[in-house]
Short mmCIF file of C-alpha atoms and ligand atoms in Angstrom, two decimals:
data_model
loop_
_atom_site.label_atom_id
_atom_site.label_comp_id
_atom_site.label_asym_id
_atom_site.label_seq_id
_atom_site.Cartn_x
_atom_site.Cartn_y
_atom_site.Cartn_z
CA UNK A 1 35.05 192.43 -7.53
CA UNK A 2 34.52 190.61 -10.77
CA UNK A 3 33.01 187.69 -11.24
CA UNK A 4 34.10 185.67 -14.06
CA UNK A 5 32.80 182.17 -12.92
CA UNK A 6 30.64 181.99 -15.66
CA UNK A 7 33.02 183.34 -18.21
CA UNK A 8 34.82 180.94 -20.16
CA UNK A 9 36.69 182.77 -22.30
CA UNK A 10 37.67 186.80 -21.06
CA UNK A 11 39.45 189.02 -23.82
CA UNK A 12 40.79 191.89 -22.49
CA UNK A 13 41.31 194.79 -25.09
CA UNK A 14 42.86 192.67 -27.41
CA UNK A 15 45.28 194.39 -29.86
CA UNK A 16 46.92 192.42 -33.08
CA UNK A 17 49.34 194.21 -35.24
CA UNK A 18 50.79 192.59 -38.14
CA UNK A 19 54.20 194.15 -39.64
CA UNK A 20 54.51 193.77 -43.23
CA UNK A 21 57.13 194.90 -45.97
CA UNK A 22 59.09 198.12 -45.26
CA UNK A 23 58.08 198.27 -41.87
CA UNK A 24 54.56 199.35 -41.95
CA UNK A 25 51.99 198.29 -39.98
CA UNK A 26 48.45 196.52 -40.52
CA UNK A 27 46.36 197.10 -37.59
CA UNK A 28 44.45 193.73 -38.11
CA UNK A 29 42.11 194.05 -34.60
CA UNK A 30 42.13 196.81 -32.15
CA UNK A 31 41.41 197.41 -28.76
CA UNK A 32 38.49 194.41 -28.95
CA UNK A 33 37.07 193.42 -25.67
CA UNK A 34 34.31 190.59 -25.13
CA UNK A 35 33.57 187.48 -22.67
CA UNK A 36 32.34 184.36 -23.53
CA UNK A 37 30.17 182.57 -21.31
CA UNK A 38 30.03 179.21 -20.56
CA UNK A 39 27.71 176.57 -22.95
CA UNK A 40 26.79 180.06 -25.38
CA UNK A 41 27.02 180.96 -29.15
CA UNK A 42 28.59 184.32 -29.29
CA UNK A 43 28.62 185.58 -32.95
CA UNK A 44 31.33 187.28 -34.26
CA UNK A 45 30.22 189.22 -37.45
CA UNK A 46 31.68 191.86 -40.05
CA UNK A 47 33.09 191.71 -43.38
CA UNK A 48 35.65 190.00 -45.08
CA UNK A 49 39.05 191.16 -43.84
CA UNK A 50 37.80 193.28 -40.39
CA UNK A 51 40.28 190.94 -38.44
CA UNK A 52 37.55 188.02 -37.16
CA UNK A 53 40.16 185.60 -38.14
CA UNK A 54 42.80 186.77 -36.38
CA UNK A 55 40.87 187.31 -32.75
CA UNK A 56 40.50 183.26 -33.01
CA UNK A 57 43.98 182.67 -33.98
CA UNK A 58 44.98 185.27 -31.46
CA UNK A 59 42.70 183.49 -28.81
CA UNK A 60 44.01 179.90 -29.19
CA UNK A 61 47.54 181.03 -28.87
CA UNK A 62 48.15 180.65 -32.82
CA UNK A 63 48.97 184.57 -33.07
CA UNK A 64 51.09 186.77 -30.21
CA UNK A 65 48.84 189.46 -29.25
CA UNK A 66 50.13 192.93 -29.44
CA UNK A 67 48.32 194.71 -26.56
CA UNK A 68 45.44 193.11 -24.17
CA UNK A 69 45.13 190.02 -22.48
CA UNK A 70 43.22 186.44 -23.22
CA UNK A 71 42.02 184.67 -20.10
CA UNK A 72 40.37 181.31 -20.89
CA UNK A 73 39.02 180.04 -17.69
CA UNK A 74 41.22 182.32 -15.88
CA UNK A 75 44.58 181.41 -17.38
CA UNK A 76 46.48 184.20 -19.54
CA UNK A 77 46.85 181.88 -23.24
CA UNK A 78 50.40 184.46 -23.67
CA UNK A 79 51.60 183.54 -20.44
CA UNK A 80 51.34 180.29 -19.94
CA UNK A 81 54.73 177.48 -20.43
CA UNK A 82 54.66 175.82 -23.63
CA UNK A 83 53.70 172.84 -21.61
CA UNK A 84 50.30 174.09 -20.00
CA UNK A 85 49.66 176.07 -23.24
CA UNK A 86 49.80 172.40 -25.17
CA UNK A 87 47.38 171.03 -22.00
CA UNK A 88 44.74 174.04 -22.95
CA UNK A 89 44.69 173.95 -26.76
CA UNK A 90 42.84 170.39 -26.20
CA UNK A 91 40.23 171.91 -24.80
CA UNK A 92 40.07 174.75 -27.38
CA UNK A 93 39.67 173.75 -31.39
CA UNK A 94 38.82 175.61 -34.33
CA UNK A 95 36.62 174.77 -37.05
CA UNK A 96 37.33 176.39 -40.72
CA UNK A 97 35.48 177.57 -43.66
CA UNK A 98 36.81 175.05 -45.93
CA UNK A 99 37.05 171.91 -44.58
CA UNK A 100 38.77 170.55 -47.97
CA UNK A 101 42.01 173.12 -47.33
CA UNK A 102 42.04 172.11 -43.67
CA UNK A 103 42.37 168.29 -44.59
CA UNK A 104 45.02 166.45 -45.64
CA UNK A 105 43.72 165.05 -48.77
CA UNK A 106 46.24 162.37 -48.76
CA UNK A 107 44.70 161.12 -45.31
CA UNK A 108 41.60 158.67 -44.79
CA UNK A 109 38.76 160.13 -42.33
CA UNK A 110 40.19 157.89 -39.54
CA UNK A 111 43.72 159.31 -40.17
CA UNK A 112 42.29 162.54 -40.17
CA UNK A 113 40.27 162.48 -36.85
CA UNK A 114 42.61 160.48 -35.41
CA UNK A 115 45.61 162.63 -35.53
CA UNK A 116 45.33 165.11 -32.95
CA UNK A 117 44.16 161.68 -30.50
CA UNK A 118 47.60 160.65 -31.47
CA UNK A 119 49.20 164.15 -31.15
CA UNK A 120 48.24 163.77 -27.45
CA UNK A 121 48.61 160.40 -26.95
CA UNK A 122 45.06 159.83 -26.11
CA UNK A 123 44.67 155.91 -26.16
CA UNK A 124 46.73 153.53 -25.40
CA UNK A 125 45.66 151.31 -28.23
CA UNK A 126 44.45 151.56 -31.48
CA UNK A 127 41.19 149.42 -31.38
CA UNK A 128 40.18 151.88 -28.45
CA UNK A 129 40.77 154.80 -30.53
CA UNK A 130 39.10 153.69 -33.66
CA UNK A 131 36.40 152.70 -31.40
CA UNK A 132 36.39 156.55 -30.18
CA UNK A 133 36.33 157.52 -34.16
CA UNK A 134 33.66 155.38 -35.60
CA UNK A 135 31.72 157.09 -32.64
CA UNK A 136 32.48 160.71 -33.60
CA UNK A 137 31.41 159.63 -36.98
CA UNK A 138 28.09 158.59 -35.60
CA UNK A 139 27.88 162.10 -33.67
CA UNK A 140 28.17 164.37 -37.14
CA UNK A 141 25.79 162.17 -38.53
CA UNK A 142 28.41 160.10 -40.76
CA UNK A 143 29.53 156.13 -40.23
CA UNK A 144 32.03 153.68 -39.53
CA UNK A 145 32.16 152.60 -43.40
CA UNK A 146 33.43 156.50 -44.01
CA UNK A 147 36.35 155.54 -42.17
CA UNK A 148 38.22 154.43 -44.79
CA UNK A 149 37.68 156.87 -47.38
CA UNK A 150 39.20 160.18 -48.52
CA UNK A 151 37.72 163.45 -47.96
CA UNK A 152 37.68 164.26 -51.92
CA UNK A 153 35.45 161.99 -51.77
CA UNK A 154 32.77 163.53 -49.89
CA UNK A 155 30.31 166.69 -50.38
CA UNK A 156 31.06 169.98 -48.76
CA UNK A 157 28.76 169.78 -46.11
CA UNK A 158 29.74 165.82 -45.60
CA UNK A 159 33.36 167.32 -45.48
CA UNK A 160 32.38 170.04 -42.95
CA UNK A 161 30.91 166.93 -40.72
CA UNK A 162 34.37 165.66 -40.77
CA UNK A 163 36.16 168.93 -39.74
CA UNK A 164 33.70 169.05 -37.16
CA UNK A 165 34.67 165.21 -35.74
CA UNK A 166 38.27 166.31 -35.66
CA UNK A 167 37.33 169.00 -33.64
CA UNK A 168 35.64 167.18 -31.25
CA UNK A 169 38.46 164.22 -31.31
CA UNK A 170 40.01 165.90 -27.88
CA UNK A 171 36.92 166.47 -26.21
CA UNK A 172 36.90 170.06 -25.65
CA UNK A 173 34.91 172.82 -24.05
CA UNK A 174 35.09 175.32 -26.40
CA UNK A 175 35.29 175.28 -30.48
CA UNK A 176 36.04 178.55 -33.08
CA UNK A 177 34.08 177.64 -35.89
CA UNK A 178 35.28 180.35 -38.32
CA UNK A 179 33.05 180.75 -41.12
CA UNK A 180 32.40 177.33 -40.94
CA UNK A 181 29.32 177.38 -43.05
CA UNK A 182 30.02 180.18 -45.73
CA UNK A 183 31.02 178.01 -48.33
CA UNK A 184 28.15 175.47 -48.32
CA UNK A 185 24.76 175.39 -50.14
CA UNK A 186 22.13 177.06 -48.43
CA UNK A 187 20.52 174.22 -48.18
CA UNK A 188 23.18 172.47 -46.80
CA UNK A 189 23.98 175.70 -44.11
CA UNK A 190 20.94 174.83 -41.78
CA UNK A 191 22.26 171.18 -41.64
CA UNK A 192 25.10 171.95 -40.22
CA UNK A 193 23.92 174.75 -37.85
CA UNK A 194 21.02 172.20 -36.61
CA UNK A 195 24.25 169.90 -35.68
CA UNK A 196 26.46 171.95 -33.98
CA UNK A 197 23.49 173.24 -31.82
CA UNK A 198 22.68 169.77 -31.49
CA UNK A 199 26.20 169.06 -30.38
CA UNK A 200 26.36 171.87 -28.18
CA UNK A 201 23.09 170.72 -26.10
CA UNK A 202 24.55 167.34 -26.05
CA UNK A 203 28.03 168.10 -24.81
CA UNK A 204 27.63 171.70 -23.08
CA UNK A 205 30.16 173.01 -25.75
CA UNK A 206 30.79 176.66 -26.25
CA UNK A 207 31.04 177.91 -29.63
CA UNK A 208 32.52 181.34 -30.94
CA UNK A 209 31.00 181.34 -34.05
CA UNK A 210 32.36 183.78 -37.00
CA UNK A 211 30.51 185.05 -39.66
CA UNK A 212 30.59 187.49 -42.30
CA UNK A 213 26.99 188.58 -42.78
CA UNK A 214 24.32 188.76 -39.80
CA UNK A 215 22.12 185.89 -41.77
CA UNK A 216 22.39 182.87 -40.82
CA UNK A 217 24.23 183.88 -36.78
CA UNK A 218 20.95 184.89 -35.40
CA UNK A 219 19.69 181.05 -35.31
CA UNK A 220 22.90 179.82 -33.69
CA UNK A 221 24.14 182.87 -31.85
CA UNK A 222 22.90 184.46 -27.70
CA UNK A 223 24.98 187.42 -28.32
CA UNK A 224 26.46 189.17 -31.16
CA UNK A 225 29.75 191.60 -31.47
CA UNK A 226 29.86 193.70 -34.78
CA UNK A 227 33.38 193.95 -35.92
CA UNK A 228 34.28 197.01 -38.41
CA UNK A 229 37.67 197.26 -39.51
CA UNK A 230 39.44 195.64 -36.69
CA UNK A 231 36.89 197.35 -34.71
CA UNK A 232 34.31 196.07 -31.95
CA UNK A 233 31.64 198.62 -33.02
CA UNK A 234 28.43 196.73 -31.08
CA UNK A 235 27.68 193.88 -28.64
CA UNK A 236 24.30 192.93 -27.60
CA UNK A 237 22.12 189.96 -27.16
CA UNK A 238 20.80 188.86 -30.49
CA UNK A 239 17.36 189.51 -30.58
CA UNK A 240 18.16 192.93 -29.49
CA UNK A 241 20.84 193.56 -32.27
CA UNK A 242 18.39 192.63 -34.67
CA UNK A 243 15.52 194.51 -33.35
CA UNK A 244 17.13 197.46 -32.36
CA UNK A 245 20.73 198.04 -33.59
CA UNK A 246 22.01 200.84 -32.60
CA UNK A 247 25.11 201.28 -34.46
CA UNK A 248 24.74 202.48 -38.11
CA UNK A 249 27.26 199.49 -39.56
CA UNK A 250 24.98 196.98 -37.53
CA UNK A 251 21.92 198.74 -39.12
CA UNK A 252 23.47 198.53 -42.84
CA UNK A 253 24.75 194.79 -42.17
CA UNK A 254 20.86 193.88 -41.11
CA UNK A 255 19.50 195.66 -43.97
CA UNK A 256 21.57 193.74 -46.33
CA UNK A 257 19.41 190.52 -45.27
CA UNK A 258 16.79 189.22 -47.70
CA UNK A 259 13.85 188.60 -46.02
CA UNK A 260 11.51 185.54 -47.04
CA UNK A 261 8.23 187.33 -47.47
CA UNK A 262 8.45 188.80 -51.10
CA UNK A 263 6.20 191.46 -50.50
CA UNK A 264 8.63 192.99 -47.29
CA UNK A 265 11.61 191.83 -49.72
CA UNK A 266 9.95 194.73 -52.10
CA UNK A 267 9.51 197.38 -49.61
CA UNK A 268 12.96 195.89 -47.31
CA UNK A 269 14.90 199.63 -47.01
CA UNK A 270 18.61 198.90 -48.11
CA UNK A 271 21.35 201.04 -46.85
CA UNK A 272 24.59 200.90 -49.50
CA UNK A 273 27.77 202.30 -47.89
CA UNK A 274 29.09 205.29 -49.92
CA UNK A 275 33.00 204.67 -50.31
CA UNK A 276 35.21 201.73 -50.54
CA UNK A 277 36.24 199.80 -46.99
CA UNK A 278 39.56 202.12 -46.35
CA UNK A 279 43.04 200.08 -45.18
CA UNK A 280 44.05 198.53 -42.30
CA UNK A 281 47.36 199.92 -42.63
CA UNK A 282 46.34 203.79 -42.90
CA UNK A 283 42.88 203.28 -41.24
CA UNK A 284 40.78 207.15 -41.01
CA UNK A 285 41.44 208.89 -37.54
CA UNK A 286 38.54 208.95 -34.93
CA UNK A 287 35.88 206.49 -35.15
CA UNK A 288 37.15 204.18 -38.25
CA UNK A 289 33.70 203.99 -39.99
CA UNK A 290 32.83 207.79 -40.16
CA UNK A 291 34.18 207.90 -43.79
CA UNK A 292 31.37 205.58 -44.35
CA UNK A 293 28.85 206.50 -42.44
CA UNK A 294 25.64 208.11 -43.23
CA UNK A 295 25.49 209.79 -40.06
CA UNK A 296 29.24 211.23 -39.66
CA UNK A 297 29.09 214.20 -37.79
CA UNK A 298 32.53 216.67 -37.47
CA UNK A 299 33.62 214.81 -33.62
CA UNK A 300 33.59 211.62 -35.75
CA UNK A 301 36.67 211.76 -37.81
CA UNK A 302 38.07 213.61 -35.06
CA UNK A 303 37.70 211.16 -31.97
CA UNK A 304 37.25 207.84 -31.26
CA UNK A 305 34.29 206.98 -29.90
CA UNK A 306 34.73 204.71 -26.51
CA UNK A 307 33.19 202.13 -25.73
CA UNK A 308 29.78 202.51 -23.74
CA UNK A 309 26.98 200.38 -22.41
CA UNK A 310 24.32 202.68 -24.21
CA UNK A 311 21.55 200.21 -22.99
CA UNK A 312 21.59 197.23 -20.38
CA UNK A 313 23.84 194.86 -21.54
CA UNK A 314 24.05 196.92 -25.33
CA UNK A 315 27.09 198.34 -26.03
CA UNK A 316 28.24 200.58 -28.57
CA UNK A 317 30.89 202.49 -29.82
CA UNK A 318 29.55 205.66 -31.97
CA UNK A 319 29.18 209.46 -30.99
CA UNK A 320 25.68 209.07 -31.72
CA UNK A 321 25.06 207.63 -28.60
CA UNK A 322 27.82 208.82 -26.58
CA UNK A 323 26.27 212.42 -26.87
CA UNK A 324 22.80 211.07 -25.88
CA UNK A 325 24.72 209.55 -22.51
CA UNK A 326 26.65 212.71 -21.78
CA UNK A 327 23.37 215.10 -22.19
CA UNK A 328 20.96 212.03 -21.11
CA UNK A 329 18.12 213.40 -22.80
CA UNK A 330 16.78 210.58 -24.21
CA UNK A 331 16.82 206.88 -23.48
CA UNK A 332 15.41 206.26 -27.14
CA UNK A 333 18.19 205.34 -29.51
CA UNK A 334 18.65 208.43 -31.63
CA UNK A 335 18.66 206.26 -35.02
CA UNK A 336 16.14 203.94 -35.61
CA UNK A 337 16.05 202.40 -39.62
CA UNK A 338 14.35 199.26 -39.18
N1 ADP B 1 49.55 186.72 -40.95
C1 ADP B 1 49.20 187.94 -41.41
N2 ADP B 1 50.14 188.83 -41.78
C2 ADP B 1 49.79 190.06 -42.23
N3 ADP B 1 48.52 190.49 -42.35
C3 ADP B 1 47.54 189.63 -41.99
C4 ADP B 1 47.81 188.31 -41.51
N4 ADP B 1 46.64 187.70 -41.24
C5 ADP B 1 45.67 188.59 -41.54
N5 ADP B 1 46.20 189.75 -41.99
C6 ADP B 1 45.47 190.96 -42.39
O1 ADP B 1 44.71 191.35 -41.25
C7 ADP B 1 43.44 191.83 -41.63
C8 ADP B 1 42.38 190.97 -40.95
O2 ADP B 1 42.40 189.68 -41.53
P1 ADP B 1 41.49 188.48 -41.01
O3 ADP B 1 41.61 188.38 -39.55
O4 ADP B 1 41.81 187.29 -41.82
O5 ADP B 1 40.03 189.03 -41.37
P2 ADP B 1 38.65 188.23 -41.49
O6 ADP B 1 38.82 186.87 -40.90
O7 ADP B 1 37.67 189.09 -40.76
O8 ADP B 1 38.34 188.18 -42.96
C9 ADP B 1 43.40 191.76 -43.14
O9 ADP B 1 43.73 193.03 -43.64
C10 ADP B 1 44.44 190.73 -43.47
O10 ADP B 1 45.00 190.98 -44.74
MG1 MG B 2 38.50 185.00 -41.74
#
């Protein structure tokens, strides 16, 4: 039997199909499987466009899935009555990438963080809700005298803070934060990281946290899933992705990191992708990187490689490894770059 006690958050070879004009098809995510367990980070990295997006609007209930199955703690999100489906989303919320297009400019802080309190009828009176706003403020590491203002008003990593009270204005278990840092200053990045870990100690929150470089996800992140292309390529703990990806899109996403040390940055091995990132709506046939990848062989472009657990808790989809497991020669991972 299963055991999915400690698994907040199950999905179950998620499929998400958009149709656009003329009836044709976008495949937007594809077959994606991963758990989240309770009070971790799990990273969800890959470029711009490989359908991150849409696995959290698909998770909270935003999207229909196509194919698969979401459990969160148990309960199906497709299945449930409007009613119970209303109950859950208070205990899931979603961060974004810019906090600016996600608030109502027209709206002080306090109406702001206050309106999904109201949506679900929270308090009973004002003073105790303002009370319960002037205290989120305090928890992002604003105050009561922002209350009143308007979120023009603030810096993008102030405005982040606020997105990030709003999110917590229901109290709940588990937060999306999609891309929630890409559009700050560097500087400003590990400020906000350092609070939401902070938060999640604090309140045992768990966080799916999206990203679309491996840079800055390591810090925050237990375990990372790879997305190419609508794709779950690999899913590992993050010390082990870094230190020994096995999948070559991990391995040219990790090489694309600067490092600090300027005389490693000299030497640091970069792998550029030949080709341009093909289209979701006519994506190759077999494994969906092989027109990029610098280890293609002929079964690549053919078939699709399943998914395997190529090392204790390391999965991977790629033929690279899938031969290794079907002639077990080797338990070395037959590319190694870094
Ligand atoms: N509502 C939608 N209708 C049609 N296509 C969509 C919709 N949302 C996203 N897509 C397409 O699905 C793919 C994945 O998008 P998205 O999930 O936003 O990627 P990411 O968040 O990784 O950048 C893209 O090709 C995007 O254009
Ligand atoms: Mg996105």
């Amino acid at each position: 039997m299963e055991m999915n006690g400690d698994k907040i958050l199950q999905v179950k070879q998620v499929t998400k199909h958009f149709t656009i004009g003329k009836g044709r098809i976008l495949q937007a995510v594809n077959d994606v499987s991963f758990d989240v367990k309770k009070g971790e980070t799990f990273g969800l990295v890959g470029e711009s466009g490989c359908g991150k997006s849409t696995i959290g609007r698909t998770i909270i209930g935003l999207y229909n899935r196509t194919k698969g199955d979401v459990l969160f703690d148990g309960k199906n999100v497709h299945q449930l009555p409007e009613r119970e489906l209303f109950q859950l989303r208070q205990r899931m919320q979603m961060i974004f990438q810019d906090p600016y297009a996600s608030l109502n400019p027209r709206s002080t802080v306090r109406e702001v963080i206050s309106e999904p309190m109201e949506v679900h009828k929270l308090y009973k009176t004002k003073k105790e809700q303002n009370e319960r706003v002037y205290q989120l403020l305090e928890e992002v590491g604003l105050n009561l005298e922002h209350a009143n203002r308007y979120p023009h008003e603030f810096s993008g990593g102030q405005r982040q803070r606020i997105g990030i009270a709003r999110a917590l204005a229901l109290d709940p278990d588990f937060i999306i934060a999609d891309e929630p840092i890409s559009a700050l200053d560097v500087s400003v990045q590990a400020q906000v990281v350092n609070l939401l870990k902070q938060l999640q100690k604090e309140k045992g929150l768990t966080f799916l946290f999206i990203a679309h470089d491996l840079s800055m996800v390591k810090q925050i992140s237990d375990r990372i899933g790879v997305m190419y292309l609508g794709n779950m390529v690999e899913l590992t703990g993050s010390d082990s992705l870094y230190e020994n990806p096995l999948h070559p899109y991990t391995q040219a996403l990790l090489s694309a990191i600067p490092i600090p040390d300027p005389d490693m940055e000299e030497s640091r091995e970069r792998i550029i992708l030949q080709g341009e990132l093909p289209s979701p709506i006519n994506p190759p046939s077999g494994c969906v990187f092989s027109t990029r990848c610098p280890f293609a062989m002929d079964i690549c472009s053919r078939e699709k490689p399943t998914w395997q657990e190529a090392e204790s808790n390391h999965f991977v989809a790629c033929h690279l490894y899938q031969d290794k497991l079907e002639n077990k020669t080797t338990t070395e991972p037959v590319v190694r770059i870094r």
